[in-house]
Amino acid sequence: QVHLVESGGGSVQAGGSLRLSCTASGYTYSSSLMGWFRQAPGKEREGVAIINTGSLSTYYAYSVKGRFTISLDNAKNTVYLQMNSLKPEDTAMYYCAARPSSKLIMLTTAEHYNYWGQGTQVTVSS
């Protein structure tokens, strides 16, 4: 059974940084998509940053480009999201997600993902 466990959320002032971690267990696919989605109250879940573990290609939402960085530690089955220059509009519940995938694929919307973590709250105050 696949489990995704997130950590690293919290409260920070605007301009600050946080690093989220997502560790996968029971997940044995050699190539997959792993990434971060977020959902603010009253809004749809949106893809923030995704990495293809086979090709190492990445996707970033326009709103976070240049501020967020997704990275992968294959040995630890862990994906990280380094978030710098945080803004109040980054406030949301952040979810880790994963799905098997070929190296050629990048899927950026939530309905394509099979596995989800429980979420970790990020709150940015102005």
Backbone as a ProteinNet text record, in pm:
[ID]
protein_1_A
[PRIMARY]
QVHLVESGGGSVQAGGSLRLSCTASGYTYSSSLMGWFRQAPGKEREGVAIINTGSLSTYYAYSVKGRFTISLDNAKNTVYLQMNSLKPEDTAMYYCAARPSSKLIMLTTAEHYNYWGQGTQVTVSS
[TERTIARY]
84.5	0	89	52.5	132.5	92	192.5	169.4	261.2	204.1	282	266.7	378.7	373.8	447.4	372.8	431.1	475.1	569.9	610.7	670.1	682.2	751.6	664.9	534.6	449.9	461.5	395.3	398.4	356.6	382.9	349	477.2	475.5	592.7	547	631.1	599.5	635.8	571.6	600	749.7	802.6	945	1025.1	963	1031.1	1036.5	1090.3	1109.8	1059.3	1018.2	982.9	1027.6	1055.6	1083	988.1	916.4	826.2	895.7	864.6	917.2	801.7	818	719	793.4	770.5	835.6	734.6	769.7	681.3	724.6	628	655.1	561.8	608.7	529.2	514.3	607.5	596.9	719.5	700.3	815.1	828.9	759.8	768.3	902.3	966.5	1098.3	1087.6	974.4	953.1	813.7	805.5	675.6	676.2	560.4	544.6	519.3	595.1	572.3	571.6	484.7	480.8	393	373.9	301.3	185	73.3	-46	-84	-162.4	-211.8	-357	-423.6	-564	-593.8	-635.8	-678.9	-830.3	-884.9	-1029.6	-1106	-1203.7	-1286.8	-1224.5	-1105.2	-1037.7	-1013.4	-989.1	-958.7	-814.7	-792.4	-656.3	-573.9	-456.9	-373.1	-235	-178.5	-42.7	56.7	148.6	248.9	384.1	429.8	560	558.3	605.2	602.2	734.1	779.7	901	874.8	929.6	926.1	1051.5	1033.8	1149.7	1236.8	1182.4	1261.6	1349.1	1290.6	1364.1	1418.8	1366.9	1399.8	1350.2	1259.4	1198.3	1103.9	1084.4	1003.8	900.1	798	694	675.8	658.5	624.5	506.2	415.2	310	373.2	312.2	367.9	384.3	289.8	289.6	405.6	473.5	581.2	717.7	721.6	849.1	949.5	1070.8	1176	1177.4	1072.1	1065.3	1066.9	1005.5	996.5	1087.7	1143.5	1227	1189	1160.9	1131.3	1256.8	1281.9	1399	1365.2	1453.3	1424.8	1546.1	1523.7	1627	1577	1625.5	1577.4	1608.1	1724.1	1764.7	1668.6	1608.2	1517.2	1371.3	1346	1208.2	1137.7	1209	1157.5	1168.3	1063.5	1063.4	1048.2	1118.6	1120.3	1064.2	1010.2	969.9	1028.7	1130.9	1189	1111.5	1055.7	971.9	1038	1080.3	1143.5	1056.6	1087.7	1013.8	863.6	820.5	678.7	590.6	472.7	374.6	246.2	166.6	39.4	-47.3	-39.8	-120.5	-71.6	41.9	87.9	20.4	-54.4	-123.5	-222.8	-207.8	-293.7	-256.3	-338.3	-299	-220.1	-103.9	-17.7	-20.9	-42.6	-53.9	55.2	113.4	203.1	120	158.8	85.7	183.6	140.6	226.9	143.9	205.4	144.5	255	237.3	334	329.8	443.5	447.5	569	560.4	679.5	764.3	885.2	975.8	929.7	838.4	800.7	681.6	621.8	494.1	509.7	432.3	417.9	269.7	211	69.5	57.5	-18	-14.3	-146.7	-246.9	-375.9	-408.7	-482.1	-499.4	-567.5	-657.4	-735.9	-652.3	-530.1	-444.3	-363.7	-373.5	-286	-359.4	-290.8	-350.8	-333.7	-218.4	-181.2	-163.6	-212.9	-210.9	-167.8	-96	-67	-181.9	-164.5	-272	-275.8	-169.8	-164.3	-90.5	-28.4	37.7	6.6	-29	-73.2	46.2	37.6	134.4	57.2	97.9	32.9	137.6	114.6	207.7	135.8	189.2	127.7	200.5	124.1	182.1	241.5
-118	0	124.2	219.9	340.9	443.6	501.6	611.5	726.3	846.4	968	1049.4	1083.7	1156.3	1287.9	1397	1531.1	1584.2	1673.7	1747.3	1880.5	1971.9	2097	2219.4	2204	2321.8	2405.3	2519.3	2605.6	2746.2	2836.4	2977.5	3058.3	3153.4	3234	3371.1	3469.4	3603.3	3613.5	3705.9	3730.5	3755.4	3694.6	3703.7	3589.5	3511.7	3400.1	3276.8	3169.6	3044.2	2926.6	2824	2694.9	2585.3	2467.4	2351.7	2239.9	2193.6	2079.9	1952.2	1843.5	1711.8	1615.3	1524.5	1418.7	1288.1	1194.4	1064.8	958.5	882.2	777	641.4	562.4	424.2	333.5	210.7	117.3	158.4	241	298.2	251.2	162.5	97.5	127.4	223.8	255.6	320.1	273.4	326.1	466	497.2	629.9	676	796.7	846.2	997.8	1051.9	1194.7	1211.8	1300.1	1335.1	1486.7	1536.3	1680.7	1733.5	1862.4	1936.8	2012.1	1997.6	2073.7	2155.6	2258.8	2335.8	2374.3	2392.8	2430.5	2530.5	2648.5	2750.9	2741.6	2791.4	2784.8	2848.5	2775.3	2826	2819.2	2762	2753.8	2608.9	2588	2454	2416.6	2287	2238.3	2263.5	2324.1	2358.5	2295.3	2259.5	2208.3	2320.2	2297.7	2399.2	2364.3	2245	2200.5	2049.3	1998.3	1854.5	1813.8	1693.6	1640.6	1501.9	1475.9	1341.4	1270	1164.8	1101.9	1026.4	996.2	927.4	1022	1131.3	1226.7	1344.9	1366.4	1482.7	1613.6	1605.6	1728.9	1782.2	1912.2	1975.9	2069.3	2092.6	2189.1	2279.5	2407.3	2502.6	2586	2609.1	2706	2843	2921.7	3053.9	3138.1	3122.9	3206.9	3177.1	3062.7	3027.5	3018.7	3037.3	3027.6	3127.6	3079.4	3165.4	3173.9	3124.6	3128.7	2988.4	2892.4	2755.9	2665.3	2565.1	2466.3	2327.4	2238.7	2099.4	2016.8	1923.4	1837	1697.5	1603.2	1461.6	1394.1	1313.6	1225.6	1083.3	1020.2	886.4	784.7	798.9	702.2	703.8	819.7	833.7	830.8	812.9	818.2	944.4	1054.8	1180	1291.2	1369.4	1487.7	1608.6	1715.3	1836	1953.5	2048.2	2174.6	2286.8	2351	2467.5	2589.8	2660.2	2776.8	2900.6	2988.9	3114.7	3233	3347.7	3471.2	3449.3	3385.9	3350.2	3473.9	3461.5	3568.8	3524.2	3616.9	3577.5	3492.5	3515.9	3437.4	3293.5	3261.1	3121.3	3041.2	3109.2	3041	2939.5	2815.8	2706.1	2578.3	2475.9	2339.8	2282.8	2232	2175.9	2023.4	1962.1	1817.3	1761.5	1651.4	1574.3	1474.6	1453.9	1360.8	1283.2	1166.4	1082.9	992.9	951.3	854.2	792.6	668.6	611.7	688.7	690.8	766.5	726.7	741.8	729.2	855.6	849.9	965.1	1083	1057.9	1160.9	1245.2	1206.7	1265	1368.5	1476.2	1572.7	1607.1	1573.5	1599.3	1694.5	1800.2	1908.3	1932.4	1849.8	1870.1	1752.2	1782.8	1689	1559.6	1564.3	1444.5	1331	1359.8	1256.6	1180.2	1217.9	1160	1057.3	943.8	832	841.6	891.1	883.9	1023.8	1040.3	1170.7	1158.3	1259.8	1270.4	1338	1352.8	1406.9	1559.6	1621.3	1766.3	1829.3	1942.5	2020.3	2168	2237.6	2376.1	2470	2563.1	2671.7	2803	2885	3012.3	3122.9	3220.4	3331	3459.7	3527.3	3650.9	3771.6	3877.8	3998.3	4089.5
0	0	0	-84.4	-98.4	6.1	69.9	163.7	127.8	127.6	109.9	237.3	298.7	425.4	409.4	430.2	416.6	552.3	547.7	667.6	624.1	720.5	693.5	680.5	687.9	680.9	806.6	806.6	923.4	888.6	981.2	963.5	949.4	858.4	831.7	784.8	804.6	754.6	607.5	540.1	399.4	379.7	274.1	247.3	305.9	391.2	455.7	368.3	426.9	353.3	435.5	365.3	424.5	328.8	383.6	299	335.9	237.2	255.4	210.7	280.6	244.1	226.1	133.7	111.9	91.3	182.1	173.4	134.2	32.7	-17.5	35.9	78.6	117.8	39.9	15.5	-61.9	-206.9	-253.6	-389.1	-466	-563.5	-625.9	-773.6	-826.7	-968.6	-1001	-1106.2	-1142.1	-1200.7	-1260.6	-1316.8	-1279.2	-1231	-1187.2	-1186.5	-1166.5	-1140.1	-991.3	-932.1	-792	-781.5	-701	-693.6	-584.4	-590.3	-488.3	-550.1	-485	-520	-397.2	-419.1	-304.8	-326.3	-213.9	-220.6	-109.8	-150.9	-57.2	-41	68.8	89.6	-26.3	-76.6	-184.3	-322.5	-330.1	-460	-498.7	-626.5	-674.6	-639.7	-633.3	-609	-734	-716.6	-831	-818.2	-930.8	-933.6	-911.6	-821.6	-786.8	-848	-822.5	-873.9	-884	-997	-1023.8	-1086.4	-1052	-1111.6	-1166.8	-1283.5	-1339.9	-1289.9	-1210.7	-1146.9	-1245.1	-1364.4	-1464.4	-1545	-1592.8	-1676	-1597.1	-1475.5	-1390.7	-1450.8	-1546	-1595	-1488.3	-1488.5	-1384.1	-1444.7	-1366.2	-1398.7	-1277.3	-1303.9	-1198.1	-1243.4	-1153.6	-1180.5	-1199.5	-1285.6	-1316.3	-1189.6	-1098.3	-978.2	-883.3	-900.6	-807.9	-876	-1006.2	-1078.2	-1023	-1003	-950	-798.3	-734.1	-587.5	-525.6	-592.2	-540.7	-621.8	-555	-621.8	-573.7	-668.7	-635.3	-657.9	-566.7	-581.1	-531.5	-567.3	-542.8	-482.8	-379.9	-326.1	-345.6	-451.9	-486	-376.2	-315.2	-212.4	-93.4	-68.3	45	2.2	-127.7	-178.5	-133.7	-138.7	-84.6	-188.4	-196.4	-280.8	-189.2	-223.8	-142.2	-221.9	-151	-211.7	-127.5	-181.3	-114.8	-159.8	-63.4	-93.6	-33.9	-122.1	-80	-118.5	-58.4	-89.2	-82.3	23.3	36.2	43.8	-12.8	-18.1	51.7	99.5	162	70.6	-59.2	-152.1	-167.1	-109.1	-106.5	5.5	89.8	199.8	146.2	188.8	141.3	214.2	194.5	232.1	115.1	144	41.7	49.4	-66.6	-75.1	-164.9	-121.3	-205.8	-287.2	-410.9	-496	-582.2	-625.6	-708.9	-799	-908.4	-998.8	-1083.7	-1129	-1223.1	-1354	-1422.5	-1546.6	-1627.6	-1758.7	-1841.3	-1827	-1879.3	-1869.2	-1953.5	-2046.7	-2143.9	-2099.3	-1989.4	-1952.1	-1841.3	-1851.9	-1742.9	-1732	-1619.6	-1595.2	-1478	-1496.8	-1397.8	-1326.8	-1352.7	-1286.2	-1196.7	-1091.2	-980.3	-1018.9	-1116.2	-1147.3	-1204.1	-1243.2	-1300.9	-1196.7	-1071.5	-969.6	-884	-863.2	-790.6	-639.9	-599.8	-458.9	-401.6	-280.1	-214.8	-69.1	-23.1	119	191	322.2	403.4	402.2	354.7	345.8	463	435.4	539.9	514.9	621.5	608	600.7	505.7	495.3	508.9	604.4	627	622.3	535.3	518.5	558	655.8	703.9	647	629.1	569.2	675.9
[MASK]
++++++++++++++++++++++++++++++++++++++++++++++++++++++++++++++++++++++++++++++++++++++++++++++++++++++++++++++++++++++++++++++

